[in-house]
Coordinates of C-alpha atoms in Angstrom, one line a residue:
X1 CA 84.0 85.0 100.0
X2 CA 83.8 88.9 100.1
X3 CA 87.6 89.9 99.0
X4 CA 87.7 93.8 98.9
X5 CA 91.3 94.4 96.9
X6 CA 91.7 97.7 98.6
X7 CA 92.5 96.1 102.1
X8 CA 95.4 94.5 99.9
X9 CA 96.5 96.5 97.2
X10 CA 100.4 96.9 96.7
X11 CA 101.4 93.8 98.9
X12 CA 104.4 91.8 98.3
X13 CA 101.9 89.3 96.1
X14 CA 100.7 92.1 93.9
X15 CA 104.0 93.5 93.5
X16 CA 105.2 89.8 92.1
X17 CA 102.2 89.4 90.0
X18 CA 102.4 92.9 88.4
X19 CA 105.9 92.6 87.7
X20 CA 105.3 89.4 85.8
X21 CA 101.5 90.7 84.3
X22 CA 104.1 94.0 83.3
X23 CA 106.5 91.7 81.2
X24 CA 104.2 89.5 79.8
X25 CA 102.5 92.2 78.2
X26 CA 106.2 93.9 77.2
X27 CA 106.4 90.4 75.5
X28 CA 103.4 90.4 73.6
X29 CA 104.1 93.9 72.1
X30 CA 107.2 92.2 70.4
X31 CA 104.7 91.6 67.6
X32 CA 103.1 93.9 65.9
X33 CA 99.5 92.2 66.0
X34 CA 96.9 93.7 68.2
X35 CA 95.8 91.3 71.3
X36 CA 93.2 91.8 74.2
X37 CA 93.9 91.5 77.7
X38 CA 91.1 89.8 79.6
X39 CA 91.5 90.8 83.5
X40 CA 88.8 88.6 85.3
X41 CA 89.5 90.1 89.0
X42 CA 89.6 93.9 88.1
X43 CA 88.6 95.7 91.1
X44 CA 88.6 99.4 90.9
X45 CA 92.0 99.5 88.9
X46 CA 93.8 102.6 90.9
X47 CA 93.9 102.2 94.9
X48 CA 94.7 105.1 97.4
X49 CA 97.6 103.7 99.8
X50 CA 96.6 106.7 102.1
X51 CA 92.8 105.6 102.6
X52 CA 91.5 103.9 106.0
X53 CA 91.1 100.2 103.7
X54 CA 95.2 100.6 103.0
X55 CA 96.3 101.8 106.2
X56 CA 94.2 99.3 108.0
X57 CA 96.3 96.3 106.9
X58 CA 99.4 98.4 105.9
X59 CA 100.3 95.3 103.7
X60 CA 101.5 97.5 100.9
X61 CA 104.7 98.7 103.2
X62 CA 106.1 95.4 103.1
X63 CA 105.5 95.0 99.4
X64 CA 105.8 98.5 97.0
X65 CA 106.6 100.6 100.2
X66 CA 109.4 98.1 100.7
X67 CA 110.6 97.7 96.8
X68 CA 110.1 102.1 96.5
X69 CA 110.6 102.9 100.3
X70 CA 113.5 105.6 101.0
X71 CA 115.1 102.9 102.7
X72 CA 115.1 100.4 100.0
X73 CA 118.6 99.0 98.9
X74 CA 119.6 99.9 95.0
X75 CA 117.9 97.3 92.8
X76 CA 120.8 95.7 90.8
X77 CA 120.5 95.9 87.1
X78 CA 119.1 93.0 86.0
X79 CA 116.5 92.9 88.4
X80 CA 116.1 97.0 87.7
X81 CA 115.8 96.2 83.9
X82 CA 112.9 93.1 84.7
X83 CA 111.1 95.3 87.5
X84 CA 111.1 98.6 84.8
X85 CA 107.9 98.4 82.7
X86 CA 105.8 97.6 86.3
X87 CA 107.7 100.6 88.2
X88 CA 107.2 103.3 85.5
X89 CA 103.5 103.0 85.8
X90 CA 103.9 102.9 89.4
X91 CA 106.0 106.1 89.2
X92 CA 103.7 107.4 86.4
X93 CA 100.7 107.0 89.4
X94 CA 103.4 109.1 91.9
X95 CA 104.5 111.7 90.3
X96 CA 105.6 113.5 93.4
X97 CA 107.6 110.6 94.8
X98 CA 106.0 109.7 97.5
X99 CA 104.3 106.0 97.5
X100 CA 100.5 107.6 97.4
X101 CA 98.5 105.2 94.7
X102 CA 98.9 101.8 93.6
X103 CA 97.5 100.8 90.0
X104 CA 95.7 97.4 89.8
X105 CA 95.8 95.3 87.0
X106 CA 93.2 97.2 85.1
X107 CA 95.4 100.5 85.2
X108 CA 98.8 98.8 84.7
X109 CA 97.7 96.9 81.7
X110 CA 96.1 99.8 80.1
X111 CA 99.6 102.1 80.7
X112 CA 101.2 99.3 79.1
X113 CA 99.0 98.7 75.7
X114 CA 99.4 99.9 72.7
X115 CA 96.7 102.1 70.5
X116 CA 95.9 99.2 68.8
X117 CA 96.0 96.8 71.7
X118 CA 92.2 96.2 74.0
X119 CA 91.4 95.2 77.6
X120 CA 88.6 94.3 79.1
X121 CA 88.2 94.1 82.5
X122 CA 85.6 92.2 84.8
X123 CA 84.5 92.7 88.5
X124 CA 81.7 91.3 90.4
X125 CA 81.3 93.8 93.3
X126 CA 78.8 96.0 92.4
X127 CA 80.7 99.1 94.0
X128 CA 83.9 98.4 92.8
X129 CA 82.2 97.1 89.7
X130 CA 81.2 101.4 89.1
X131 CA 84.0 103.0 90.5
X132 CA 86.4 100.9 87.9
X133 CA 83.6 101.6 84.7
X134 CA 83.5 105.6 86.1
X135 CA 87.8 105.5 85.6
X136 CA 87.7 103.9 82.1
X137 CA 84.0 105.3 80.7
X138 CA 86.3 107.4 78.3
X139 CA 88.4 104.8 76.8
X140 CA 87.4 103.4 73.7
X141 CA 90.1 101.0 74.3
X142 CA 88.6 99.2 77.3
X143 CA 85.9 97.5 78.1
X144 CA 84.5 96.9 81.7
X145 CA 81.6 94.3 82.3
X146 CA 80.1 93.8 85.4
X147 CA 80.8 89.9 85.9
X148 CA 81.7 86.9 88.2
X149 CA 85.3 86.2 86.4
X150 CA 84.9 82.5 86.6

C-alpha cells in the first residue's frame, strides 16, 4: 500500500491519536527518568494544510479545522485541560491563528520531550523519508532512520 500522510494530515483520526500520543507523553514526564519515543510511521513530521495533497481531500476541516475552526463551540474544561498539551503545539505551529500547518507525530513528540528525553523516528518512503531527516538534521535529540516500521 502506498499511504502518503499528507493527503490525511489533521483528520478527525489524527486529531484523536495526537491528543492521546500528547498525554501519554505528559504522563511519562511525571518521572524524572529519561525515555525514548520510538515513532514507526513518521512521515515528514510538519504538513502544510494549504498544499494541493491537503486541499485535495480537505479531511483536516472536519478534524483540527473543526476542533480550531472560528466556528468551533467552547471546549469545556475538562476536555480543554485533556486536549492542552496536543493544542499548544498545534498553536505553537500557527502562530498567526489561522489553521496553516499540522505537526505529525515526529514534531509533536519532539515539542513535548524534555532535554533529556529522545525520539527516533522511522519512515519508509524515500521522499518523505529526507524531507523528515532535512527537519530534524540539527537535533541531537532525534534520530531518523530510513526504515519499514514493522
Amino acid at each position: 500500500m502506498n499511504y502518503r500522510h499528507a493527503y490525511h494530515a489533521g483528520n478527525f483520526a489524527d486529531v484523536f491519536k495526537h491528543a492521546i500520543l500528547a498525554l501519554v507523553i505528559e504522563h511519562a514526564k511525571l518521572k524524572p527518568a529519561a525515555f525514548r519515543v520510538l515513532d514507526t510511521h513518521a512521515g515528514i513530521g510538519r504538513y502544510d494544510l494549504t498544499a494541493l495533497e491537503a486541499t485535495k481531500t480537505g479531511e483536516w476541516l472536519t478534524g483540527i479545522g473543526r476542533l480550531l475552526g472560528a466556528a468551533a463551540e467552547p471546549i469545556p474544561d475538562l476536555e480543554a485541560k485533556l486536549l492542552a498539551p496536543f493544542l499548544d503545539v498545534v498553536r505553537t505551529e500557527n502562530p498567526i491563528g489561522t489553521i496553516a500547518y499540522y505537526p505529525g507525530s515526529p514534531l509533536l513528540v519532539r515539542r513535548l520531550l524534555r532535554p533529556q528525553d529522545r525520539l527516533t523516528a522511522t519512515e519508509l518512503h524515500p521522499d518523505d523519508f529526507v524531507a523528515l531527516k532535512r527537519r530534524f538534521s540539527h537535533d541531537t535529540q532525534t534520530t531518523v532512520v530510513e526504515l519499514d516500521g514493522w
